Amino acid sequence: MSNKKLTGLLVLTACGAAGMALAQQPAPPAPAAPAAPAAPPPDVKIETVNIAPGIYMLVGRGGNIGLTVGVDGAAIIDDQFADMVPKIRAAVALLAAEPVKFVINTHLHGDHTGGNDGFGAAGAVIIAQENVRKRLGSDSVNANTGAAVPARAREALPVITFADQAKLHFNDDDLEFTHLPNAHTETDIVIRFRKANVVHMGDMFVGGFPFIDASNGGTLDGLIRAHETVLASIDNDTKVIRGHGPLGNKAELQAFHDMLVVVRDRIAKLVRAKKTQEQVVEARPTKEFEEKYGGTNFNAAQWIGRAYVDQKRALESRRGK
Ligand SMILES: [Zn+2]
């Protein structure tokens, strides 16, 4: 794949002060491990779901992948784990003659970017919000386990980054990337296929209670705002790809958003009344939603605990201003 060909296909636009930047080559490559899971790869098959002409959702292990195939070739949104790369390639090869040209990352997490090393090394151009490159390019600590997380290999880093918005004109559609700040993380984008009327929301929309990754800049208030931005731009026919879980639609995103608003407001009220985390968990502000959203990522008590910490921090930061 020649660079000349790529230049012809890729037109990026940006708005906002910082705009889009072609990332500089990083300083001397440091040895680094990709975000491969510790366990050996289980026997996982990729299920390919056709959701619009030339657009597919690939379900395997890790985040749901969006795939577009057509006259310009193949591009994927997210790439699961490192050990899934051969299976993802095989699934794409059933639909496209050439290898993946572009990988778009919805956000930084390893179950969505673990395949970056493999696809990047094979020549795919990785595109992401600039905080993905910043976060993946530096050593960090896992907030849950305290384990050191080394910076990712240079092949895994996005080479085209942007601050607020960008577009990829590919397969006769316009893919619009919009940064939604401090939502699931500080690195999230929503990807919208303007003509096909498909959006990929990454982990801002999942099947259960959402993970708010505070250590990577995520906030509950930001997540709710992100939903409002997306809801205002889609219609009842829009196909909505969740980060995890079945294909969704606007009504389901609206219900997910409304649930979060109810629970957030209840927790915020209890925080303002100076209740402790234990008391807030006991009050079960998620009560009527637990059957539908509980039992996926978190049980209700764990999730409320995280949301309590989030809302306490939000209140303190409002008071500090
Ligand atoms: Zn995530």
mmCIF file of N, CA, C and O in Angstrom, residues 5-105:
data_model
loop_
_atom_site.group_PDB
_atom_site.id
_atom_site.type_symbol
_atom_site.label_atom_id
_atom_site.label_comp_id
_atom_site.label_asym_id
_atom_site.label_seq_id
_atom_site.Cartn_x
_atom_site.Cartn_y
_atom_site.Cartn_z
ATOM 1 N N LYS A 5 -1.338 6.606 -2.393
ATOM 2 C CA LYS A 5 -2.709 6.143 -2.451
ATOM 3 C C LYS A 5 -3.486 6.599 -1.212
ATOM 4 O O LYS A 5 -4.607 7.058 -1.302
ATOM 5 N N LEU A 6 -2.822 6.505 -0.072
ATOM 6 C CA LEU A 6 -3.465 6.909 1.172
ATOM 7 C C LEU A 6 -3.822 8.378 1.163
ATOM 8 O O LEU A 6 -4.909 8.767 1.554
ATOM 9 N N THR A 7 -2.882 9.197 0.697
ATOM 10 C CA THR A 7 -3.113 10.642 0.707
ATOM 11 C C THR A 7 -4.364 10.967 -0.095
ATOM 12 O O THR A 7 -5.131 11.837 0.260
ATOM 13 N N GLY A 8 -4.562 10.232 -1.174
ATOM 14 C CA GLY A 8 -5.727 10.471 -2.007
ATOM 15 C C GLY A 8 -7.034 10.136 -1.298
ATOM 16 O O GLY A 8 -8.060 10.727 -1.564
ATOM 17 N N LEU A 9 -6.969 9.194 -0.398
ATOM 18 C CA LEU A 9 -8.188 8.736 0.252
ATOM 19 C C LEU A 9 -8.540 9.524 1.495
ATOM 20 O O LEU A 9 -9.693 9.650 1.855
ATOM 21 N N LEU A 10 -7.525 10.040 2.120
ATOM 22 C CA LEU A 10 -7.728 10.578 3.459
ATOM 23 C C LEU A 10 -7.787 12.089 3.433
ATOM 24 O O LEU A 10 -6.844 12.745 3.039
ATOM 25 N N VAL A 11 -8.917 12.633 3.810
ATOM 26 C CA VAL A 11 -9.036 14.077 3.947
ATOM 27 C C VAL A 11 -9.532 14.333 5.354
ATOM 28 O O VAL A 11 -10.590 13.866 5.749
ATOM 29 N N LEU A 12 -8.745 15.034 6.105
ATOM 30 C CA LEU A 12 -9.141 15.291 7.489
ATOM 31 C C LEU A 12 -9.447 16.767 7.661
ATOM 32 O O LEU A 12 -8.743 17.618 7.147
ATOM 33 N N THR A 13 -10.502 17.046 8.366
ATOM 34 C CA THR A 13 -10.779 18.433 8.699
ATOM 35 C C THR A 13 -10.811 18.529 10.211
ATOM 36 O O THR A 13 -11.013 17.540 10.900
ATOM 37 N N ALA A 14 -10.596 19.696 10.728
ATOM 38 C CA ALA A 14 -10.583 19.828 12.177
ATOM 39 C C ALA A 14 -11.154 21.166 12.561
ATOM 40 O O ALA A 14 -11.083 22.134 11.815
ATOM 41 N N CYS A 15 -11.764 21.223 13.735
ATOM 42 C CA CYS A 15 -12.142 22.523 14.251
ATOM 43 C C CYS A 15 -11.695 22.608 15.693
ATOM 44 O O CYS A 15 -11.266 21.634 16.276
ATOM 45 N N GLY A 16 -11.784 23.754 16.269
ATOM 46 C CA GLY A 16 -11.250 23.954 17.616
ATOM 47 C C GLY A 16 -9.837 24.482 17.508
ATOM 48 O O GLY A 16 -9.174 24.322 16.485
ATOM 49 N N ALA A 17 -9.391 25.106 18.578
ATOM 50 C CA ALA A 17 -8.104 25.809 18.546
ATOM 51 C C ALA A 17 -6.943 24.863 18.247
ATOM 52 O O ALA A 17 -6.082 25.154 17.428
ATOM 53 N N ALA A 18 -6.968 23.713 18.911
ATOM 54 C CA ALA A 18 -5.814 22.824 18.747
ATOM 55 C C ALA A 18 -5.842 22.128 17.396
ATOM 56 O O ALA A 18 -4.811 21.888 16.787
ATOM 57 N N GLY A 19 -7.044 21.827 16.915
ATOM 58 C CA GLY A 19 -7.160 21.235 15.591
ATOM 59 C C GLY A 19 -6.535 19.875 15.502
ATOM 60 O O GLY A 19 -6.281 19.196 16.487
ATOM 61 N N MET A 20 -6.281 19.456 14.269
ATOM 62 C CA MET A 20 -5.726 18.131 14.025
ATOM 63 C C MET A 20 -4.230 18.231 13.845
ATOM 64 O O MET A 20 -3.728 19.195 13.322
ATOM 65 N N ALA A 21 -3.540 17.227 14.268
ATOM 66 C CA ALA A 21 -2.091 17.224 14.090
ATOM 67 C C ALA A 21 -1.658 15.882 13.551
ATOM 68 O O ALA A 21 -2.149 14.852 13.972
ATOM 69 N N LEU A 22 -0.766 15.907 12.603
ATOM 70 C CA LEU A 22 -0.129 14.666 12.205
ATOM 71 C C LEU A 22 0.907 14.379 13.273
ATOM 72 O O LEU A 22 1.784 15.190 13.526
ATOM 73 N N ALA A 23 0.786 13.263 13.914
ATOM 74 C CA ALA A 23 1.662 12.977 15.056
ATOM 75 C C ALA A 23 3.124 12.859 14.617
ATOM 76 O O ALA A 23 3.408 12.314 13.564
ATOM 77 N N GLN A 24 4.007 13.375 15.436
ATOM 78 C CA GLN A 24 5.436 13.245 15.179
ATOM 79 C C GLN A 24 5.861 11.813 15.462
ATOM 80 O O GLN A 24 5.247 11.128 16.254
ATOM 81 N N GLN A 25 6.930 11.392 14.804
ATOM 82 C CA GLN A 25 7.478 10.080 15.152
ATOM 83 C C GLN A 25 7.976 10.160 16.586
ATOM 84 O O GLN A 25 8.568 11.150 16.976
ATOM 85 N N PRO A 26 7.738 9.153 17.381
ATOM 86 C CA PRO A 26 8.189 9.231 18.769
ATOM 87 C C PRO A 26 9.714 9.114 18.882
ATOM 88 O O PRO A 26 10.359 8.622 17.962
ATOM 89 N N ALA A 27 10.223 9.569 19.990
ATOM 90 C CA ALA A 27 11.652 9.452 20.299
ATOM 91 C C ALA A 27 12.004 7.962 20.355
ATOM 92 O O ALA A 27 11.114 7.129 20.354
ATOM 93 N N PRO A 28 13.300 7.646 20.490
ATOM 94 C CA PRO A 28 13.769 6.265 20.360
ATOM 95 C C PRO A 28 12.788 5.225 20.882
ATOM 96 O O PRO A 28 12.289 5.370 21.997
ATOM 97 N N PRO A 29 12.473 4.229 20.088
ATOM 98 C CA PRO A 29 11.466 3.270 20.515
ATOM 99 C C PRO A 29 11.866 2.544 21.790
ATOM 100 O O PRO A 29 12.981 2.057 21.907
ATOM 101 N N ALA A 30 10.951 2.512 22.735
ATOM 102 C CA ALA A 30 11.220 1.804 23.984
ATOM 103 C C ALA A 30 10.566 0.434 23.896
ATOM 104 O O ALA A 30 9.495 0.302 23.321
ATOM 105 N N PRO A 31 11.196 -0.579 24.438
ATOM 106 C CA PRO A 31 10.546 -1.884 24.422
ATOM 107 C C PRO A 31 9.271 -1.830 25.252
ATOM 108 O O PRO A 31 9.269 -1.286 26.338
ATOM 109 N N ALA A 32 8.200 -2.325 24.710
ATOM 110 C CA ALA A 32 6.936 -2.264 25.431
ATOM 111 C C ALA A 32 6.041 -3.413 25.015
ATOM 112 O O ALA A 32 6.107 -3.886 23.893
ATOM 113 N N ALA A 33 5.236 -3.835 25.946
ATOM 114 C CA ALA A 33 4.342 -4.963 25.673
ATOM 115 C C ALA A 33 2.981 -4.440 25.245
ATOM 116 O O ALA A 33 2.513 -3.450 25.772
ATOM 117 N N PRO A 34 2.333 -5.098 24.280
ATOM 118 C CA PRO A 34 0.967 -4.713 23.952
ATOM 119 C C PRO A 34 0.032 -5.139 25.073
ATOM 120 O O PRO A 34 0.425 -5.884 25.969
ATOM 121 N N ALA A 35 -1.211 -4.668 25.005
ATOM 122 C CA ALA A 35 -2.168 -4.973 26.073
ATOM 123 C C ALA A 35 -2.754 -6.364 25.872
ATOM 124 O O ALA A 35 -3.942 -6.531 25.662
ATOM 125 N N ALA A 36 -1.910 -7.351 25.894
ATOM 126 C CA ALA A 36 -2.393 -8.723 25.713
ATOM 127 C C ALA A 36 -2.886 -9.253 27.049
ATOM 128 O O ALA A 36 -2.321 -8.947 28.085
ATOM 129 N N PRO A 37 -3.959 -10.013 27.042
ATOM 130 C CA PRO A 37 -4.432 -10.567 28.305
ATOM 131 C C PRO A 37 -3.474 -11.646 28.799
ATOM 132 O O PRO A 37 -2.739 -12.242 28.008
ATOM 133 N N ALA A 38 -3.491 -11.882 30.110
ATOM 134 C CA ALA A 38 -2.548 -12.843 30.693
ATOM 135 C C ALA A 38 -2.901 -14.278 30.284
ATOM 136 O O ALA A 38 -2.034 -15.089 30.036
ATOM 137 N N ALA A 39 -4.189 -14.557 30.192
ATOM 138 C CA ALA A 39 -4.611 -15.921 29.881
ATOM 139 C C ALA A 39 -4.349 -16.250 28.409
ATOM 140 O O ALA A 39 -4.352 -15.365 27.576
ATOM 141 N N PRO A 40 -4.099 -17.526 28.107
ATOM 142 C CA PRO A 40 -3.926 -17.895 26.698
ATOM 143 C C PRO A 40 -5.228 -17.669 25.938
ATOM 144 O O PRO A 40 -6.308 -17.725 26.522
ATOM 145 N N PRO A 41 -5.135 -17.384 24.630
ATOM 146 C CA PRO A 41 -6.346 -17.063 23.872
ATOM 147 C C PRO A 41 -7.353 -18.199 23.881
ATOM 148 O O PRO A 41 -7.029 -19.321 23.513
ATOM 149 N N PRO A 42 -8.544 -17.934 24.323
ATOM 150 C CA PRO A 42 -9.566 -18.973 24.293
ATOM 151 C C PRO A 42 -10.062 -19.151 22.856
ATOM 152 O O PRO A 42 -9.766 -18.356 21.988
ATOM 153 N N ASP A 43 -10.795 -20.212 22.642
ATOM 154 C CA ASP A 43 -11.283 -20.483 21.296
ATOM 155 C C ASP A 43 -12.515 -19.622 21.017
ATOM 156 O O ASP A 43 -13.641 -20.032 21.261
ATOM 157 N N VAL A 44 -12.241 -18.422 20.530
ATOM 158 C CA VAL A 44 -13.317 -17.477 20.270
ATOM 159 C C VAL A 44 -13.501 -17.335 18.765
ATOM 160 O O VAL A 44 -12.530 -17.193 18.032
ATOM 161 N N LYS A 45 -14.742 -17.382 18.340
ATOM 162 C CA LYS A 45 -15.030 -17.167 16.922
ATOM 163 C C LYS A 45 -15.520 -15.737 16.747
ATOM 164 O O LYS A 45 -16.144 -15.175 17.639
ATOM 165 N N ILE A 46 -15.250 -15.181 15.583
ATOM 166 C CA ILE A 46 -15.785 -13.854 15.288
ATOM 167 C C ILE A 46 -17.109 -14.007 14.566
ATOM 168 O O ILE A 46 -17.219 -14.726 13.582
ATOM 169 N N GLU A 47 -18.105 -13.311 15.110
ATOM 170 C CA GLU A 47 -19.414 -13.295 14.456
ATOM 171 C C GLU A 47 -19.516 -11.997 13.665
ATOM 172 O O GLU A 47 -19.244 -10.910 14.190
ATOM 173 N N THR A 48 -19.857 -12.098 12.391
ATOM 174 C CA THR A 48 -19.946 -10.914 11.528
ATOM 175 C C THR A 48 -21.413 -10.583 11.279
ATOM 176 O O THR A 48 -22.153 -11.401 10.753
ATOM 177 N N VAL A 49 -21.812 -9.381 11.695
ATOM 178 C CA VAL A 49 -23.206 -8.964 11.562
ATOM 179 C C VAL A 49 -23.277 -7.833 10.538
ATOM 180 O O VAL A 49 -22.656 -6.785 10.729
ATOM 181 N N ASN A 50 -24.000 -8.034 9.453
ATOM 182 C CA ASN A 50 -24.158 -6.987 8.437
ATOM 183 C C ASN A 50 -25.231 -6.011 8.920
ATOM 184 O O ASN A 50 -26.381 -6.395 9.131
ATOM 185 N N ILE A 51 -24.841 -4.742 9.106
ATOM 186 C CA ILE A 51 -25.821 -3.799 9.663
ATOM 187 C C ILE A 51 -26.267 -2.727 8.669
ATOM 188 O O ILE A 51 -27.248 -2.037 8.903
ATOM 189 N N ALA A 52 -25.535 -2.570 7.571
ATOM 190 C CA ALA A 52 -25.896 -1.617 6.499
ATOM 191 C C ALA A 52 -25.071 -2.051 5.290
ATOM 192 O O ALA A 52 -24.126 -2.837 5.448
ATOM 193 N N PRO A 53 -25.394 -1.572 4.076
ATOM 194 C CA PRO A 53 -24.598 -1.998 2.926
ATOM 195 C C PRO A 53 -23.107 -1.706 3.125
ATOM 196 O O PRO A 53 -22.713 -0.570 3.366
ATOM 197 N N GLY A 54 -22.287 -2.753 3.120
ATOM 198 C CA GLY A 54 -20.833 -2.579 3.281
ATOM 199 C C GLY A 54 -20.370 -2.304 4.695
ATOM 200 O O GLY A 54 -19.189 -2.079 4.935
ATOM 201 N N ILE A 55 -21.270 -2.312 5.649
ATOM 202 C CA ILE A 55 -20.893 -2.013 7.044
ATOM 203 C C ILE A 55 -21.287 -3.189 7.945
ATOM 204 O O ILE A 55 -22.406 -3.706 7.857
ATOM 205 N N TYR A 56 -20.357 -3.569 8.775
ATOM 206 C CA TYR A 56 -20.519 -4.768 9.598
ATOM 207 C C TYR A 56 -20.118 -4.472 11.042
ATOM 208 O O TYR A 56 -19.324 -3.568 11.318
ATOM 209 N N MET A 57 -20.670 -5.298 11.938
ATOM 210 C CA MET A 57 -20.201 -5.307 13.326
ATOM 211 C C MET A 57 -19.569 -6.678 13.552
ATOM 212 O O MET A 57 -20.194 -7.702 13.264
ATOM 213 N N LEU A 58 -18.324 -6.685 14.023
ATOM 214 C CA LEU A 58 -17.638 -7.940 14.311
ATOM 215 C C LEU A 58 -17.623 -8.142 15.819
ATOM 216 O O LEU A 58 -17.131 -7.296 16.563
ATOM 217 N N VAL A 59 -18.161 -9.258 16.246
ATOM 218 C CA VAL A 59 -18.233 -9.553 17.673
ATOM 219 C C VAL A 59 -17.313 -10.729 17.957
ATOM 220 O O VAL A 59 -17.459 -11.799 17.353
ATOM 221 N N GLY A 60 -16.343 -10.524 18.838
ATOM 222 C CA GLY A 60 -15.423 -11.600 19.179
ATOM 223 C C GLY A 60 -15.154 -11.570 20.664
ATOM 224 O O GLY A 60 -16.052 -11.787 21.475
ATOM 225 N N ARG A 61 -13.925 -11.240 21.044
ATOM 226 C CA ARG A 61 -13.600 -11.069 22.463
ATOM 227 C C ARG A 61 -13.014 -9.673 22.614
ATOM 228 O O ARG A 61 -12.036 -9.328 21.966
ATOM 229 N N GLY A 62 -13.612 -8.853 23.476
ATOM 230 C CA GLY A 62 -13.224 -7.444 23.581
ATOM 231 C C GLY A 62 -14.322 -6.596 22.970
ATOM 232 O O GLY A 62 -15.439 -7.065 22.746
ATOM 233 N N GLY A 63 -14.004 -5.335 22.705
ATOM 234 C CA GLY A 63 -15.016 -4.404 22.209
ATOM 235 C C GLY A 63 -15.519 -4.757 20.817
ATOM 236 O O GLY A 63 -14.777 -5.313 19.999
ATOM 237 N N ASN A 64 -16.781 -4.424 20.550
ATOM 238 C CA ASN A 64 -17.342 -4.651 19.215
ATOM 239 C C ASN A 64 -16.588 -3.832 18.174
ATOM 240 O O ASN A 64 -16.303 -2.660 18.376
ATOM 241 N N ILE A 65 -16.318 -4.474 17.032
ATOM 242 C CA ILE A 65 -15.586 -3.818 15.950
ATOM 243 C C ILE A 65 -16.569 -3.358 14.886
ATOM 244 O O ILE A 65 -17.491 -4.089 14.523
ATOM 245 N N GLY A 66 -16.374 -2.130 14.385
ATOM 246 C CA GLY A 66 -17.097 -1.668 13.200
ATOM 247 C C GLY A 66 -16.208 -1.906 11.990
ATOM 248 O O GLY A 66 -14.997 -1.707 12.069
ATOM 249 N N LEU A 67 -16.798 -2.358 10.893
ATOM 250 C CA LEU A 67 -16.006 -2.626 9.679
ATOM 251 C C LEU A 67 -16.710 -2.010 8.486
ATOM 252 O O LEU A 67 -17.919 -2.188 8.321
ATOM 253 N N THR A 68 -15.971 -1.269 7.657
ATOM 254 C CA THR A 68 -16.510 -0.814 6.378
ATOM 255 C C THR A 68 -15.669 -1.408 5.258
ATOM 256 O O THR A 68 -14.430 -1.376 5.337
ATOM 257 N N VAL A 69 -16.332 -1.982 4.262
ATOM 258 C CA VAL A 69 -15.623 -2.504 3.085
ATOM 259 C C VAL A 69 -16.292 -1.941 1.833
ATOM 260 O O VAL A 69 -17.511 -1.749 1.799
ATOM 261 N N GLY A 70 -15.469 -1.666 0.824
ATOM 262 C CA GLY A 70 -16.008 -1.105 -0.408
ATOM 263 C C GLY A 70 -14.906 -0.769 -1.388
ATOM 264 O O GLY A 70 -13.812 -1.355 -1.313
ATOM 265 N N VAL A 71 -15.180 0.193 -2.271
ATOM 266 C CA VAL A 71 -14.241 0.504 -3.358
ATOM 267 C C VAL A 71 -12.860 0.924 -2.856
ATOM 268 O O VAL A 71 -11.852 0.690 -3.526
ATOM 269 N N ASP A 72 -12.806 1.570 -1.692
ATOM 270 C CA ASP A 72 -11.508 2.034 -1.173
ATOM 271 C C ASP A 72 -10.798 0.989 -0.327
ATOM 272 O O ASP A 72 -9.661 1.203 0.092
ATOM 273 N N GLY A 73 -11.471 -0.102 -0.031
ATOM 274 C CA GLY A 73 -10.844 -1.138 0.783
ATOM 275 C C GLY A 73 -11.553 -1.304 2.109
ATOM 276 O O GLY A 73 -12.757 -1.089 2.216
ATOM 277 N N ALA A 74 -10.780 -1.676 3.135
ATOM 278 C CA ALA A 74 -11.366 -1.984 4.444
ATOM 279 C C ALA A 74 -10.809 -1.067 5.529
ATOM 280 O O ALA A 74 -9.615 -0.748 5.541
ATOM 281 N N ALA A 75 -11.684 -0.627 6.419
ATOM 282 C CA ALA A 75 -11.265 0.112 7.614
ATOM 283 C C ALA A 75 -12.036 -0.456 8.795
ATOM 284 O O ALA A 75 -13.201 -0.848 8.649
ATOM 285 N N ILE A 76 -11.374 -0.517 9.953
ATOM 286 C CA ILE A 76 -12.056 -1.037 11.145
ATOM 287 C C ILE A 76 -12.049 -0.002 12.264
ATOM 288 O O ILE A 76 -11.147 0.834 12.357
ATOM 289 N N ILE A 77 -13.079 -0.079 13.074
ATOM 290 C CA ILE A 77 -13.176 0.750 14.275
ATOM 291 C C ILE A 77 -12.958 -0.181 15.456
ATOM 292 O O ILE A 77 -13.771 -1.080 15.700
ATOM 293 N N ASP A 78 -11.836 -0.016 16.132
ATOM 294 C CA ASP A 78 -11.375 -0.844 17.255
ATOM 295 C C ASP A 78 -10.889 -2.227 16.783
ATOM 296 O O ASP A 78 -11.267 -2.705 15.711
ATOM 297 N N ASP A 79 -9.996 -2.815 17.615
ATOM 298 C CA ASP A 79 -9.357 -4.063 17.173
ATOM 299 C C ASP A 79 -9.122 -5.068 18.304
ATOM 300 O O ASP A 79 -8.194 -5.882 18.251
ATOM 301 N N GLN A 80 -9.985 -4.997 19.344
ATOM 302 C CA GLN A 80 -9.995 -6.011 20.414
ATOM 303 C C GLN A 80 -8.606 -6.249 21.017
ATOM 304 O O GLN A 80 -7.913 -5.311 21.343
ATOM 305 N N PHE A 81 -8.225 -7.507 21.201
ATOM 306 C CA PHE A 81 -6.961 -7.846 21.864
ATOM 307 C C PHE A 81 -5.928 -8.304 20.831
ATOM 308 O O PHE A 81 -6.281 -8.762 19.740
ATOM 309 N N ALA A 82 -4.652 -8.247 21.231
ATOM 310 C CA ALA A 82 -3.554 -8.635 20.322
ATOM 311 C C ALA A 82 -3.767 -10.032 19.759
ATOM 312 O O ALA A 82 -3.553 -10.273 18.564
ATOM 313 N N ASP A 83 -4.211 -10.967 20.610
ATOM 314 C CA ASP A 83 -4.335 -12.347 20.132
ATOM 315 C C ASP A 83 -5.552 -12.560 19.229
ATOM 316 O O ASP A 83 -5.758 -13.643 18.696
ATOM 317 N N MET A 84 -6.373 -11.537 19.064
ATOM 318 C CA MET A 84 -7.539 -11.643 18.171
ATOM 319 C C MET A 84 -7.205 -11.205 16.742
ATOM 320 O O MET A 84 -8.019 -11.391 15.828
ATOM 321 N N VAL A 85 -6.023 -10.596 16.550
ATOM 322 C CA VAL A 85 -5.694 -10.022 15.235
ATOM 323 C C VAL A 85 -5.826 -11.035 14.092
ATOM 324 O O VAL A 85 -6.448 -10.726 13.071
ATOM 325 N N PRO A 86 -5.283 -12.250 14.215
ATOM 326 C CA PRO A 86 -5.434 -13.193 13.094
ATOM 327 C C PRO A 86 -6.896 -13.494 12.771
ATOM 328 O O PRO A 86 -7.264 -13.616 11.602
ATOM 329 N N LYS A 87 -7.724 -13.575 13.792
ATOM 330 C CA LYS A 87 -9.143 -13.864 13.572
ATOM 331 C C LYS A 87 -9.866 -12.668 12.942
ATOM 332 O O LYS A 87 -10.746 -12.827 12.101
ATOM 333 N N ILE A 88 -9.485 -11.475 13.387
ATOM 334 C CA ILE A 88 -10.088 -10.267 12.791
ATOM 335 C C ILE A 88 -9.688 -10.188 11.315
ATOM 336 O O ILE A 88 -10.525 -9.946 10.439
ATOM 337 N N ARG A 89 -8.392 -10.434 11.043
ATOM 338 C CA ARG A 89 -7.916 -10.407 9.646
ATOM 339 C C ARG A 89 -8.680 -11.404 8.782
ATOM 340 O O ARG A 89 -9.075 -11.092 7.665
ATOM 341 N N ALA A 90 -8.888 -12.590 9.323
ATOM 342 C CA ALA A 90 -9.578 -13.636 8.558
ATOM 343 C C ALA A 90 -11.024 -13.219 8.283
ATOM 344 O O ALA A 90 -11.545 -13.440 7.183
ATOM 345 N N ALA A 91 -11.667 -12.604 9.277
ATOM 346 C CA ALA A 91 -13.058 -12.161 9.092
ATOM 347 C C ALA A 91 -13.134 -11.064 8.029
ATOM 348 O O ALA A 91 -14.046 -11.049 7.199
ATOM 349 N N VAL A 92 -12.164 -10.142 8.055
ATOM 350 C CA VAL A 92 -12.134 -9.058 7.060
ATOM 351 C C VAL A 92 -11.859 -9.631 5.670
ATOM 352 O O VAL A 92 -12.460 -9.221 4.674
ATOM 353 N N ALA A 93 -10.957 -10.626 5.605
ATOM 354 C CA ALA A 93 -10.558 -11.202 4.308
ATOM 355 C C ALA A 93 -11.712 -11.896 3.586
ATOM 356 O O ALA A 93 -11.681 -12.048 2.366
ATOM 357 N N LEU A 94 -12.734 -12.292 4.339
ATOM 358 C CA LEU A 94 -13.913 -12.898 3.698
ATOM 359 C C LEU A 94 -14.714 -11.846 2.917
ATOM 360 O O LEU A 94 -15.526 -12.184 2.057
ATOM 361 N N LEU A 95 -14.483 -10.570 3.225
ATOM 362 C CA LEU A 95 -15.292 -9.495 2.640
ATOM 363 C C LEU A 95 -14.481 -8.525 1.790
ATOM 364 O O LEU A 95 -15.039 -7.804 0.966
ATOM 365 N N ALA A 96 -13.155 -8.444 2.021
ATOM 366 C CA ALA A 96 -12.320 -7.452 1.336
ATOM 367 C C ALA A 96 -11.079 -8.134 0.759
ATOM 368 O O ALA A 96 -10.513 -9.025 1.392
ATOM 369 N N ALA A 97 -10.677 -7.682 -0.441
ATOM 370 C CA ALA A 97 -9.521 -8.291 -1.099
ATOM 371 C C ALA A 97 -8.208 -7.845 -0.478
ATOM 372 O O ALA A 97 -7.224 -8.588 -0.459
ATOM 373 N N GLU A 98 -8.179 -6.609 0.041
ATOM 374 C CA GLU A 98 -6.934 -6.053 0.571
ATOM 375 C C GLU A 98 -6.972 -5.996 2.098
ATOM 376 O O GLU A 98 -8.046 -5.987 2.697
ATOM 377 N N PRO A 99 -5.776 -5.908 2.714
ATOM 378 C CA PRO A 99 -5.759 -5.812 4.177
ATOM 379 C C PRO A 99 -6.324 -4.482 4.679
ATOM 380 O O PRO A 99 -6.531 -3.557 3.905
ATOM 381 N N VAL A 100 -6.545 -4.403 5.976
ATOM 382 C CA VAL A 100 -7.122 -3.207 6.609
ATOM 383 C C VAL A 100 -6.228 -1.990 6.371
ATOM 384 O O VAL A 100 -5.036 -2.016 6.650
ATOM 385 N N LYS A 101 -6.831 -0.912 5.856
ATOM 386 C CA LYS A 101 -6.065 0.321 5.586
ATOM 387 C C LYS A 101 -6.051 1.263 6.778
ATOM 388 O O LYS A 101 -5.058 1.909 7.055
ATOM 389 N N PHE A 102 -7.190 1.402 7.432
ATOM 390 C CA PHE A 102 -7.289 2.324 8.569
ATOM 391 C C PHE A 102 -7.863 1.597 9.786
ATOM 392 O O PHE A 102 -8.781 0.782 9.641
ATOM 393 N N VAL A 103 -7.291 1.926 10.941
ATOM 394 C CA VAL A 103 -7.863 1.491 12.218
ATOM 395 C C VAL A 103 -8.233 2.762 12.977
ATOM 396 O O VAL A 103 -7.393 3.636 13.151
ATOM 397 N N ILE A 104 -9.480 2.865 13.376
ATOM 398 C CA ILE A 104 -9.903 4.000 14.193
ATOM 399 C C ILE A 104 -10.125 3.472 15.602
ATOM 400 O O ILE A 104 -10.815 2.468 15.786
ATOM 401 N N ASN A 105 -9.534 4.119 16.589
ATOM 402 C CA ASN A 105 -9.733 3.715 17.984
ATOM 403 C C ASN A 105 -10.824 4.577 18.613
ATOM 404 O O ASN A 105 -10.734 5.798 18.594
#
